[in-house]
PDB file of C-alpha atoms in Angstrom:
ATOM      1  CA  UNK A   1     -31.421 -60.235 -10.427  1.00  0.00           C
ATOM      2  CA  UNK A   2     -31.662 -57.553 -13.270  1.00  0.00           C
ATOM      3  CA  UNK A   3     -34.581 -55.871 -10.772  1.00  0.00           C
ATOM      4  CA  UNK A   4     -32.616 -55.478  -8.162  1.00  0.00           C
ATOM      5  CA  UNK A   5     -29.546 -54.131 -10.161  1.00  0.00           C
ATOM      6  CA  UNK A   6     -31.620 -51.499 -12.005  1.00  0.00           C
ATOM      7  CA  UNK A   7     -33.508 -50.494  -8.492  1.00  0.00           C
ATOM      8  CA  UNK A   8     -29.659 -49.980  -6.694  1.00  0.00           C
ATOM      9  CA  UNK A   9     -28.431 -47.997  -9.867  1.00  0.00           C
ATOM     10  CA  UNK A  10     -31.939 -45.938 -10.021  1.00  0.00           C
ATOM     11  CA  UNK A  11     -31.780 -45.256  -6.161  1.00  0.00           C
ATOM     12  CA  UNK A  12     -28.026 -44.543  -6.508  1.00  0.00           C
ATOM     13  CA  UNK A  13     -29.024 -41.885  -9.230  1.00  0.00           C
ATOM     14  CA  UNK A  14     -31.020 -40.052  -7.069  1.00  0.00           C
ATOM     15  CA  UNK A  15     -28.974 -39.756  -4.139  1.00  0.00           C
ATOM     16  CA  UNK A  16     -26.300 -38.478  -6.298  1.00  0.00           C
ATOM     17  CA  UNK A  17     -28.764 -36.310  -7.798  1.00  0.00           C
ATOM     18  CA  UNK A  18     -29.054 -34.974  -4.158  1.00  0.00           C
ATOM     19  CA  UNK A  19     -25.993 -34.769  -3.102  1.00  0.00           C
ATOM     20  CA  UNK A  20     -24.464 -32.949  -6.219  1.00  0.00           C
ATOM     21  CA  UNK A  21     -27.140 -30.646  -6.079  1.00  0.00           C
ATOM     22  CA  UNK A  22     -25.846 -29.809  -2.716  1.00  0.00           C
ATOM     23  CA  UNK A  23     -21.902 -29.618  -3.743  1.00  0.00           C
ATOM     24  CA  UNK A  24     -23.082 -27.402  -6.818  1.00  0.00           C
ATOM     25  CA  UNK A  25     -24.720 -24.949  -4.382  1.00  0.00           C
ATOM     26  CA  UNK A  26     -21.707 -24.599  -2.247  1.00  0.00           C
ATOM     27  CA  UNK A  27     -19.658 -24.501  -4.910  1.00  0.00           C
ATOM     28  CA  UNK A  28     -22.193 -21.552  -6.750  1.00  0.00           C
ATOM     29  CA  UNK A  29     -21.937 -20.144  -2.931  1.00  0.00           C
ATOM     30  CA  UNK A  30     -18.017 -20.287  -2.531  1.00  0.00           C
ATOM     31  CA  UNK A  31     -17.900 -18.685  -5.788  1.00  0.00           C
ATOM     32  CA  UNK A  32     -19.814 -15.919  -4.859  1.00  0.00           C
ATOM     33  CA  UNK A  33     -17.798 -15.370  -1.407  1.00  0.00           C
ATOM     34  CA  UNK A  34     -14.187 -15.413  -3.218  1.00  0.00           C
ATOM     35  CA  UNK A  35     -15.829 -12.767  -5.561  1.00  0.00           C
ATOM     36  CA  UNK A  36     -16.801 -10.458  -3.166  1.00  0.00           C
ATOM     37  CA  UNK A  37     -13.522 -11.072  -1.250  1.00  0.00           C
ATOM     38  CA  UNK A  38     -11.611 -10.258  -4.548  1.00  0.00           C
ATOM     39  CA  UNK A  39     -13.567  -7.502  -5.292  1.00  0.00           C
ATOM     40  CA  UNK A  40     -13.036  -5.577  -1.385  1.00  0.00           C
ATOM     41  CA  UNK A  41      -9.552  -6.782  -2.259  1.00  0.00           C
ATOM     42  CA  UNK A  42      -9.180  -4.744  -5.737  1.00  0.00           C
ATOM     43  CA  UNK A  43     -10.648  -1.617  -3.339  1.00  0.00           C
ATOM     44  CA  UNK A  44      -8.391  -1.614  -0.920  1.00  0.00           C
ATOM     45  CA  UNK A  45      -5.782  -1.574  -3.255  1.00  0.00           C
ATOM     46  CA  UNK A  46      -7.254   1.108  -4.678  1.00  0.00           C
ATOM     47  CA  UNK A  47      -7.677   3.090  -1.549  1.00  0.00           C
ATOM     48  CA  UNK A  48      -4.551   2.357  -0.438  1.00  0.00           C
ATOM     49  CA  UNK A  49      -2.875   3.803  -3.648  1.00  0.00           C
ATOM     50  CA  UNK A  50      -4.860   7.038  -3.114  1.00  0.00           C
ATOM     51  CA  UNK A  51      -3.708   7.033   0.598  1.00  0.00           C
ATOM     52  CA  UNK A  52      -0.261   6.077  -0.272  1.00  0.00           C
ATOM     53  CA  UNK A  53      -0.276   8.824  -2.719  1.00  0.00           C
ATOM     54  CA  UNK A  54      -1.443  11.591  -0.724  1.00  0.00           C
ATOM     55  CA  UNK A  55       0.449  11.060   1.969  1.00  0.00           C
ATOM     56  CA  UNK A  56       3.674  11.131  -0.398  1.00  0.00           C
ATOM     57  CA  UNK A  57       2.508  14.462  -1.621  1.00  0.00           C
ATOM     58  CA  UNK A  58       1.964  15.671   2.394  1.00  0.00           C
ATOM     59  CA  UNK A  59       5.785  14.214   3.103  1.00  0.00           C
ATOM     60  CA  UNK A  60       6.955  15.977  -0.062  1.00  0.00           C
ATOM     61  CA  UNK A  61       5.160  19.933   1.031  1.00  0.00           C
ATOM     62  CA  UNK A  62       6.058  19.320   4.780  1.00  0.00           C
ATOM     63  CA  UNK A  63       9.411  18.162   3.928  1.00  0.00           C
ATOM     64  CA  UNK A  64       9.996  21.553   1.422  1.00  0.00           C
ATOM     65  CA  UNK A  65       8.474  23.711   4.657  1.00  0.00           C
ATOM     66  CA  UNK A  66      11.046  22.161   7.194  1.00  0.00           C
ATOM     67  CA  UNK A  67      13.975  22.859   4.958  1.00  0.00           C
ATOM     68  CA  UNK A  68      12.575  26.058   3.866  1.00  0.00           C
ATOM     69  CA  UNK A  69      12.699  27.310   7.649  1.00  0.00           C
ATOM     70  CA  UNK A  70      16.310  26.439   7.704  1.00  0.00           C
ATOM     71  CA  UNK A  71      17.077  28.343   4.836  1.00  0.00           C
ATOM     72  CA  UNK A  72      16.693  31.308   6.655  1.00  0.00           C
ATOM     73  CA  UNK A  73      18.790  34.512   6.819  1.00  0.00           C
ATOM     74  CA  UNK A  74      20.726  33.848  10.134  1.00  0.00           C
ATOM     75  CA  UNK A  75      21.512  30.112   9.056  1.00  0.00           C
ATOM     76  CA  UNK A  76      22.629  31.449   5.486  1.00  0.00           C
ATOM     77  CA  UNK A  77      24.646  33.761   6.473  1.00  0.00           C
ATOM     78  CA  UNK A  78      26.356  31.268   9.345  1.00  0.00           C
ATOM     79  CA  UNK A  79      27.186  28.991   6.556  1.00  0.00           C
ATOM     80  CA  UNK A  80      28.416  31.851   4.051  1.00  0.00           C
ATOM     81  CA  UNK A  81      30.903  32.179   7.471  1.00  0.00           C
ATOM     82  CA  UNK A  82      32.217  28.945   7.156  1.00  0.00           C
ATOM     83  CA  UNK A  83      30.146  27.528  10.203  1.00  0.00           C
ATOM     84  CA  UNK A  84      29.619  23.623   9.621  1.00  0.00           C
ATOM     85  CA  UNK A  85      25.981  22.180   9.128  1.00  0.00           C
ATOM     86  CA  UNK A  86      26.196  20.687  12.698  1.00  0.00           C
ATOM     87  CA  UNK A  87      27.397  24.108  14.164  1.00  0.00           C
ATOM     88  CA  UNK A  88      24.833  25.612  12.245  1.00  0.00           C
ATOM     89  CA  UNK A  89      21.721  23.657  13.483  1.00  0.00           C
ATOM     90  CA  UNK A  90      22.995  23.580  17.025  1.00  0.00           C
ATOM     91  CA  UNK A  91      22.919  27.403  16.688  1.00  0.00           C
ATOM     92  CA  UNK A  92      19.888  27.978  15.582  1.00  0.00           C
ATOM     93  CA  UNK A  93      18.317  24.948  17.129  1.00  0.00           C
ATOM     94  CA  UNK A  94      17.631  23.556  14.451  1.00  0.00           C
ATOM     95  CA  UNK A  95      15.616  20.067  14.493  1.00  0.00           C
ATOM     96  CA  UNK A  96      13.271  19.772  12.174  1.00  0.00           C
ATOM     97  CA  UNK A  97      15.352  17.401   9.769  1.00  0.00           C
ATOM     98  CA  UNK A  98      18.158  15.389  10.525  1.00  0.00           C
ATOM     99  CA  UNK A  99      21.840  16.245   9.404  1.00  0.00           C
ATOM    100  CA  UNK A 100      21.776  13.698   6.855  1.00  0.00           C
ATOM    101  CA  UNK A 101      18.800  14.893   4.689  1.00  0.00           C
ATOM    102  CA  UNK A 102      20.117  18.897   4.796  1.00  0.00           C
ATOM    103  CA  UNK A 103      24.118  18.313   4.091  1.00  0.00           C
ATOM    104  CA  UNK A 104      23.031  18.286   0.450  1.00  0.00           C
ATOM    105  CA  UNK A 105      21.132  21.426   0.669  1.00  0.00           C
ATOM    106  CA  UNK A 106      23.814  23.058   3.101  1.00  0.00           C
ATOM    107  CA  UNK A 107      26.038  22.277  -0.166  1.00  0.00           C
ATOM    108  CA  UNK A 108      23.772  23.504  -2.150  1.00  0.00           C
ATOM    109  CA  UNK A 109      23.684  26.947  -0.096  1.00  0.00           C
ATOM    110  CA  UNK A 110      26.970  27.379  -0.907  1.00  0.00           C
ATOM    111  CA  UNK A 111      27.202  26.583  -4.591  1.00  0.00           C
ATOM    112  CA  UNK A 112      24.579  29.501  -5.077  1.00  0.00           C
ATOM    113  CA  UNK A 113      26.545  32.391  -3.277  1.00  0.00           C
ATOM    114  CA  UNK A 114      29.074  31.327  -5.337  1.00  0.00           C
ATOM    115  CA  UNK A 115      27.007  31.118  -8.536  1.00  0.00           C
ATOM    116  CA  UNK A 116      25.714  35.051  -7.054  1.00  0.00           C
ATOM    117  CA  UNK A 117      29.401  36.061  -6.813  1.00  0.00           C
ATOM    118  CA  UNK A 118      30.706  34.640  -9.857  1.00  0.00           C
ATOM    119  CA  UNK A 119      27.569  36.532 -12.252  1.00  0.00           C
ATOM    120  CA  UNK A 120      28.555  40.042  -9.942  1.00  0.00           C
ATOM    121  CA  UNK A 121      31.714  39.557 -10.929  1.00  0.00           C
ATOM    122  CA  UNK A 122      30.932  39.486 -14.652  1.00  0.00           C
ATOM    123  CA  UNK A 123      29.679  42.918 -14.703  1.00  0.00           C
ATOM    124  CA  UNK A 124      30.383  46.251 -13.032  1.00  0.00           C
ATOM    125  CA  UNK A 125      27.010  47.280 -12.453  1.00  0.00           C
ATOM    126  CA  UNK A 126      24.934  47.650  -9.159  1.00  0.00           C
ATOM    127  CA  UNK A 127      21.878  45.509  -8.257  1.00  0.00           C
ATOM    128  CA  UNK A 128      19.433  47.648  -5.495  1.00  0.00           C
ATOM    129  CA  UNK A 129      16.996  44.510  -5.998  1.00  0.00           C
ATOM    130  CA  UNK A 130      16.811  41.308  -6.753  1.00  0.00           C
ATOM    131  CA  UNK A 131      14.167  41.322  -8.940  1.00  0.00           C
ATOM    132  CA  UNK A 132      16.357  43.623 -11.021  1.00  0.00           C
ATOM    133  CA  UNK A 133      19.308  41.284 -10.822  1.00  0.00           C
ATOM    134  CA  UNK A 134      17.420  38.482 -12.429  1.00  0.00           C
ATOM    135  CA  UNK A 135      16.627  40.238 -15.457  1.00  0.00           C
ATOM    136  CA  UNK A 136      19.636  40.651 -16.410  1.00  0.00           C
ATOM    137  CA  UNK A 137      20.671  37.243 -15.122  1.00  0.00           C
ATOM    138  CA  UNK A 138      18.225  34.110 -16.089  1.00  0.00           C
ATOM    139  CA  UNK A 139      20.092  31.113 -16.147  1.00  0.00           C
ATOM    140  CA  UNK A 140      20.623  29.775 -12.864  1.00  0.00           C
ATOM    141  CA  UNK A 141      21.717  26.234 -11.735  1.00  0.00           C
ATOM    142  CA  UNK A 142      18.900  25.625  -9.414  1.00  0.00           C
ATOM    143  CA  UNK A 143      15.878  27.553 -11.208  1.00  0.00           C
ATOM    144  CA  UNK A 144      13.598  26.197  -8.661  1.00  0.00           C
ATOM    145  CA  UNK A 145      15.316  27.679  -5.791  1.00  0.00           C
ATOM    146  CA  UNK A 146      14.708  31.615  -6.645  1.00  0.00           C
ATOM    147  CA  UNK A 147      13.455  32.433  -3.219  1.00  0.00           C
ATOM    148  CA  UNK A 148      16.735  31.201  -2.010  1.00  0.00           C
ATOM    149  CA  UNK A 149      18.650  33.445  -4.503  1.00  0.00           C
ATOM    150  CA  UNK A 150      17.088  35.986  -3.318  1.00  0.00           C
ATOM    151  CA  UNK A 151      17.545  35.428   0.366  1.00  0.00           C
ATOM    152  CA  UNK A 152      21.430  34.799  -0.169  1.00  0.00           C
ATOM    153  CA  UNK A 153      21.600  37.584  -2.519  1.00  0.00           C
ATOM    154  CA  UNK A 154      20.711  40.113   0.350  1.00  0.00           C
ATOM    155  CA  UNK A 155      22.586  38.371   2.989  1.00  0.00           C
ATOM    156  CA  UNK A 156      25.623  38.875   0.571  1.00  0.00           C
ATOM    157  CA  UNK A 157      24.723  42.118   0.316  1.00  0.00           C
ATOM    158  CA  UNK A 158      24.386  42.842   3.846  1.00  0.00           C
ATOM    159  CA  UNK A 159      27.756  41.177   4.571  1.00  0.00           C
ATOM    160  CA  UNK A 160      29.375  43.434   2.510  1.00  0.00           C
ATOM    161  CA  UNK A 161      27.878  46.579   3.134  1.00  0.00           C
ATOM    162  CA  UNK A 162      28.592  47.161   6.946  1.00  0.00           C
ATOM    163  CA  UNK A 163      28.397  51.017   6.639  1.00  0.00           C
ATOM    164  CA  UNK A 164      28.057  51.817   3.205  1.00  0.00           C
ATOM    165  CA  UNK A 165      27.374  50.617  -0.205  1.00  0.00           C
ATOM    166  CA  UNK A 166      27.137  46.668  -1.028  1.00  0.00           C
ATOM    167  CA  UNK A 167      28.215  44.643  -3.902  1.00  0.00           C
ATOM    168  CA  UNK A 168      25.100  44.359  -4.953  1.00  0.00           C
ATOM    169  CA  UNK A 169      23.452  47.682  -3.960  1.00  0.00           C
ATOM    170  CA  UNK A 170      23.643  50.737  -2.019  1.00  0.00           C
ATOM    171  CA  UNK A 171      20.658  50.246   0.536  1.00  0.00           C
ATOM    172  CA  UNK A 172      20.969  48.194   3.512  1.00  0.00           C
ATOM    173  CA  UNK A 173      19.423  44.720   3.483  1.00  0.00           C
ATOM    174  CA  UNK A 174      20.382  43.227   6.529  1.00  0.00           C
ATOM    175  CA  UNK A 175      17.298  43.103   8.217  1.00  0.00           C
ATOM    176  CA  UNK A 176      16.510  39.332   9.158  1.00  0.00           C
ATOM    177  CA  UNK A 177      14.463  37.973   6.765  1.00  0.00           C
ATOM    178  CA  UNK A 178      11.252  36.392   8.189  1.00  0.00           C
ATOM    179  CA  UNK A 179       9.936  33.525   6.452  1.00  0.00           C
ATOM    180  CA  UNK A 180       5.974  33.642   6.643  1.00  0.00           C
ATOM    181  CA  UNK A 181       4.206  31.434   8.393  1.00  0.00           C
ATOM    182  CA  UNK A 182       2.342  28.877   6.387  1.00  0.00           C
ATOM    183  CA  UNK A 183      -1.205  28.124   7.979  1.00  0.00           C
ATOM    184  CA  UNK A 184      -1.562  24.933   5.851  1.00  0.00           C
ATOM    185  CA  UNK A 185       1.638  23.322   7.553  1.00  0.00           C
ATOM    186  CA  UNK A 186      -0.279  22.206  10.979  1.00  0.00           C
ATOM    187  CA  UNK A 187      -3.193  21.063   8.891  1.00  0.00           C
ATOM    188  CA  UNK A 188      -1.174  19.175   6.464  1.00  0.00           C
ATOM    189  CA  UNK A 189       0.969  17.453   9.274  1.00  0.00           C
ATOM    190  CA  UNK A 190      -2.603  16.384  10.472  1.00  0.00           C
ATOM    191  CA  UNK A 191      -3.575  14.855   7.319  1.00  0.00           C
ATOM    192  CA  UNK A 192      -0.119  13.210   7.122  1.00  0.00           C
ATOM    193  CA  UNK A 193      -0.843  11.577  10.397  1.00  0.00           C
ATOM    194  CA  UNK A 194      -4.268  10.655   9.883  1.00  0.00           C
ATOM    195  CA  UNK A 195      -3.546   8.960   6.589  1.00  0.00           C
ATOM    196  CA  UNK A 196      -0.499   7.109   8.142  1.00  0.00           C
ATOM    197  CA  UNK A 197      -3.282   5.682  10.658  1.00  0.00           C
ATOM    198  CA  UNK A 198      -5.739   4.752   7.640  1.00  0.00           C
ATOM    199  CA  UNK A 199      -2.991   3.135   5.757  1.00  0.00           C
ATOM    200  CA  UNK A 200      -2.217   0.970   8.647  1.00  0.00           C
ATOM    201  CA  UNK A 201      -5.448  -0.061   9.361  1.00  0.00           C
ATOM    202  CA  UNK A 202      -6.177  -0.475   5.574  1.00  0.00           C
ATOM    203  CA  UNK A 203      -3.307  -2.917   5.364  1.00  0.00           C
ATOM    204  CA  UNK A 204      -4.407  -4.993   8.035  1.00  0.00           C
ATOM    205  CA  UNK A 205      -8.172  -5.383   6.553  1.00  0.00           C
ATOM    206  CA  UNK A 206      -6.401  -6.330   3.075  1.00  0.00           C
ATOM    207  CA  UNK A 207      -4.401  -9.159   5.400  1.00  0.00           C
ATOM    208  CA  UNK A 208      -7.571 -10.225   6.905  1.00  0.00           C
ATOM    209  CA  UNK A 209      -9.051 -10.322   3.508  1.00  0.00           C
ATOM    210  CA  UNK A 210      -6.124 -12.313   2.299  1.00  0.00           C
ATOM    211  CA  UNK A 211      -6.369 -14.363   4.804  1.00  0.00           C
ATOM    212  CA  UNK A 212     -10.313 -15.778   4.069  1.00  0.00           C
ATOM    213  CA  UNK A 213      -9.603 -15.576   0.742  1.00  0.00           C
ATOM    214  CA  UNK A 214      -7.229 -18.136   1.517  1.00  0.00           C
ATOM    215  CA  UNK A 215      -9.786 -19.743   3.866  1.00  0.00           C
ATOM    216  CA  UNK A 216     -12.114 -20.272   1.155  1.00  0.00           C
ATOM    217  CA  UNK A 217     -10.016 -21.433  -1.340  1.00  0.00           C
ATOM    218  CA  UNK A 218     -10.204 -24.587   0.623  1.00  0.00           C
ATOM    219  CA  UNK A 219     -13.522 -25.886   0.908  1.00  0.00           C
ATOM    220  CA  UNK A 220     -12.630 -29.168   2.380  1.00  0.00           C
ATOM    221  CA  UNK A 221     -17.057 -30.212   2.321  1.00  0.00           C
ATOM    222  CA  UNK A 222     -16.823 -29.575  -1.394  1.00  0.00           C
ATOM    223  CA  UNK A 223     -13.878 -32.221  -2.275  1.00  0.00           C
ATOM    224  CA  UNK A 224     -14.810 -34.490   0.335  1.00  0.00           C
ATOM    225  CA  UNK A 225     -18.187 -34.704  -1.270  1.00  0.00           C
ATOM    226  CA  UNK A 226     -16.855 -35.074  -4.755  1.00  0.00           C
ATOM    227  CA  UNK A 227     -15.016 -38.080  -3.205  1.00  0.00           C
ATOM    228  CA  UNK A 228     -17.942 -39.220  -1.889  1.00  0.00           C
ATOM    229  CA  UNK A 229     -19.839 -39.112  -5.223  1.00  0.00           C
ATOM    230  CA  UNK A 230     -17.140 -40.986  -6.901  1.00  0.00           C
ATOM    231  CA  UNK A 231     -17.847 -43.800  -4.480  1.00  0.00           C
ATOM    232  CA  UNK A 232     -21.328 -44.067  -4.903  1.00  0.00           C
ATOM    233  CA  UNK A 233     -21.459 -44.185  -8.316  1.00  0.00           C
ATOM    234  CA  UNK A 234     -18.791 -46.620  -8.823  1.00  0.00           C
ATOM    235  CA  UNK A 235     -20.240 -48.952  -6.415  1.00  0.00           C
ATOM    236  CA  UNK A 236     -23.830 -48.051  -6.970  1.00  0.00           C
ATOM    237  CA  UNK A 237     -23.913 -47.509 -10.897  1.00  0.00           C
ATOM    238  CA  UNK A 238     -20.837 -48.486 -12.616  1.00  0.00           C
ATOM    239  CA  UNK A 239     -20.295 -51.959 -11.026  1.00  0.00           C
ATOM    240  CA  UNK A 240     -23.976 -53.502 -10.946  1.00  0.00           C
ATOM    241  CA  UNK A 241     -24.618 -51.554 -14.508  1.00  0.00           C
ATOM    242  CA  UNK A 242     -21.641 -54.344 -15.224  1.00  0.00           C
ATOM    243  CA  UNK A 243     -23.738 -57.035 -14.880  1.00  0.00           C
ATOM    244  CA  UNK A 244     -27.108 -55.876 -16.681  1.00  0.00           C
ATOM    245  CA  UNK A 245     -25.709 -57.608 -20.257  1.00  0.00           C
ATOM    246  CA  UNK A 246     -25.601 -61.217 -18.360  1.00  0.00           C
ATOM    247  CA  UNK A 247     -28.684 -63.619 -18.644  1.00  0.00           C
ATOM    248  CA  UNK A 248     -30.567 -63.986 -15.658  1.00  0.00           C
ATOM    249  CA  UNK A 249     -29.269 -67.431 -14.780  1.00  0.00           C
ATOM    250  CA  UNK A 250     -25.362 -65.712 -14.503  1.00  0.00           C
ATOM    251  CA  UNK A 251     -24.261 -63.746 -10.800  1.00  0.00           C
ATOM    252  CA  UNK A 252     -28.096 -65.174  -9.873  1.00  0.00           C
ATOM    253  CA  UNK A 253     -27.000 -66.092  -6.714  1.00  0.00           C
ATOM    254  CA  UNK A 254     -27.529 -65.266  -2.497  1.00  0.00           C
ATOM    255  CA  UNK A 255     -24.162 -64.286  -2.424  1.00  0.00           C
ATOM    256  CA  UNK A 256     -23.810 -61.412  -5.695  1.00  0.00           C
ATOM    257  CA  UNK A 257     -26.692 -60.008  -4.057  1.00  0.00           C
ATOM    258  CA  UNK A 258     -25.896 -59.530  -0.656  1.00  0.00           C
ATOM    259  CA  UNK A 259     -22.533 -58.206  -2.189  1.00  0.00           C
ATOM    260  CA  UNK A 260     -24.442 -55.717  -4.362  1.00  0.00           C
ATOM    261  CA  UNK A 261     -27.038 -54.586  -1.259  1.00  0.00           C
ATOM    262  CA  UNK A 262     -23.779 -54.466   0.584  1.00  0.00           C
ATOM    263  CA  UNK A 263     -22.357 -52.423  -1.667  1.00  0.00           C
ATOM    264  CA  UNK A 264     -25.361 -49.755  -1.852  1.00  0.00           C
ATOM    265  CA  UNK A 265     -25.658 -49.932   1.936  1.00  0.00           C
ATOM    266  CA  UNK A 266     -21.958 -48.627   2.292  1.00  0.00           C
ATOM    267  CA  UNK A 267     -22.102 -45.902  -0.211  1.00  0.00           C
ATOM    268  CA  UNK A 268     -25.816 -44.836   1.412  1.00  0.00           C
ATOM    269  CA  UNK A 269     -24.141 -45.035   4.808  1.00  0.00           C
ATOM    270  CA  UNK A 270     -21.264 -42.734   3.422  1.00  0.00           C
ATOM    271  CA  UNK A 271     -23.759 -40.325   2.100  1.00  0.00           C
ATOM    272  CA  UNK A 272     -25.578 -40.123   5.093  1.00  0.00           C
ATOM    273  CA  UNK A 273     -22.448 -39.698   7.123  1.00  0.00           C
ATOM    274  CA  UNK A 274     -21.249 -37.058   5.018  1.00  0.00           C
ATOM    275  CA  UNK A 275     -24.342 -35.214   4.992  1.00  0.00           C
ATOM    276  CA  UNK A 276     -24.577 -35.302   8.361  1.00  0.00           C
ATOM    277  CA  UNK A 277     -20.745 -34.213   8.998  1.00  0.00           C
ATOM    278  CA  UNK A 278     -21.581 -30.824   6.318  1.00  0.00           C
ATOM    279  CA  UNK A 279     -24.420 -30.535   8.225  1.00  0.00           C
ATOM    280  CA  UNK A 280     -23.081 -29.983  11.733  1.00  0.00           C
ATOM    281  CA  UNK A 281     -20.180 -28.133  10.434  1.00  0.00           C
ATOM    282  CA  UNK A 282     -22.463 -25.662   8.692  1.00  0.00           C
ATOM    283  CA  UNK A 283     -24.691 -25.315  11.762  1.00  0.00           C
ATOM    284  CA  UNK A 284     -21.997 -25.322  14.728  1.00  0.00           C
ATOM    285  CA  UNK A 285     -19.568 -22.878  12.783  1.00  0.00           C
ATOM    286  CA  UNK A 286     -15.555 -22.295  14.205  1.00  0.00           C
ATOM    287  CA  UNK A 287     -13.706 -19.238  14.564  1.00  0.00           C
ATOM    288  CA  UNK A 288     -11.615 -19.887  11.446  1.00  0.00           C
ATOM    289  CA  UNK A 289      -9.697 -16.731  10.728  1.00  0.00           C
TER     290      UNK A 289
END
């Protein structure tokens, strides 16, 4: 009886043996997938954080060049008339930005003629240029906007100067100003365009990514297996090992053995099964994502 115990638990062994060494690769193998997954994943993240942030910067320029070209002398000096944004841009055909996004800046026209006006009107000297008048005056509301001080500060001056000397000079400014044209505007509304397409395709790889990451944090083989192991070497180790400290005489009968060659034929069945099932699956792959 003790034979045929230690020759089920010894067989057992080595079947386990083989079939953990198998889990253990997958597992090793799984490992090494979800790591290069995660590691594509961290890049494009990265990439699309670069993208992301260049294509703010190109929405930011392109957005400053729009509203720049509607800050032009014509439009200022509509609204210094009292023309309304919406009369304004349907004058000048205006439609590079919506109505919403310039009524702050058609304010903000306004606030800085009457900024102009109110410094003028602090002092009884004559400004010929600009560049004169803001040496004498440097502290300005919207510092960043000195090209538009200067384009409303000869618009003023043109408007009140039909015939002869201005408010703020003596020489006739009321030629149109022209803004230049800005050869990088075409190229960066390019870029803008192209990086809106890379970020869209970049977000669908990192959802695809996602999406076998997901696939292979389920290896079904690999806990199937486990379960399989667990079997085996509770019916093929634990439970004869159980009956090893017996004399020979005890469990020495037809019956306890056919139980315990039962129980080894199931597990090896199981195995075999198992094996078999892995096997197939691994050879005669499915679309799975």
């Amino acid at each position: 009886m003790n034979d045929l115990v230690t020759t089920i638990i010894a067989a057992t062994a080595g079947l386990v043996a083989i079939i953990g060494g198998f889990l253990v690769s997958r597992v090793i193998a799984i490992a090494s997938e979800q790591n290069g997954i995660s590691r594509r994943i961290r890049e494009i993240k990265n990439d699309l954080l670069a993208k992301r942030e260049t294509k703010r910067n190109a929405e930011k320029f392109l957005f400053e060049e729009d509203l720049d070209y509607f800050v032009t002398y014509k439009n200022i000096k509509r609204i210094l008339l009292g023309r309304t944004l919406e009369e304004v841009m349907e004058e000048d055909e205006y439609d590079y930005l919506t109505e919403e996004q310039l009524e702050p800046y058609y304010k903000q026209v306004k606030e800085m003629a009457s900024e102009l006006m109110e410094l003028h009107g602090s002092t009884d000297d004559y400004y010929e240029e600009f560049s004169v008048f803001k040496k004498f005056f440097t502290d300005y509301k919207y510092p960043n906007r000195m090209n538009w001080y200067e384009r409303i500060f000869k618009v003023i001056d043109d408007m009140a100067q039909p015939e002869a000397q201005g408010i703020f000079g003596h020489i006739n400014l009321g030629t149109a100003i022209s803004i230049p044209t800005n050869t990088d505007y075409k190229d960066t509304k390019k870029e803008r365009d192209r990086l809106t397409d890379d970020i869209r395709v970049l977000e669908l790889q990192l959802e695809e990514q996602f999406r076998i990451l997901d696939y292979y944090g389920k290896p079904k083989w690999v806990w199937s297996g486990l379960l399989v192991l667990v079997y085996a070497c509770l019916v093929g180790i634990v439970y004869p090992s159980t009956l090893l400290p017996y004399t020979e005489k005890v469990h020495d009968d037809v019956l306890t053995k056919w139980f315990l060659l039962g129980l080894f034929y199931s597990q090896l069945l199981l195995l075999v099964v198992y094996l078999g099932a892995a096997m197939y699956q691994l050879t005669h792959p499915k679309e799975k994502y």
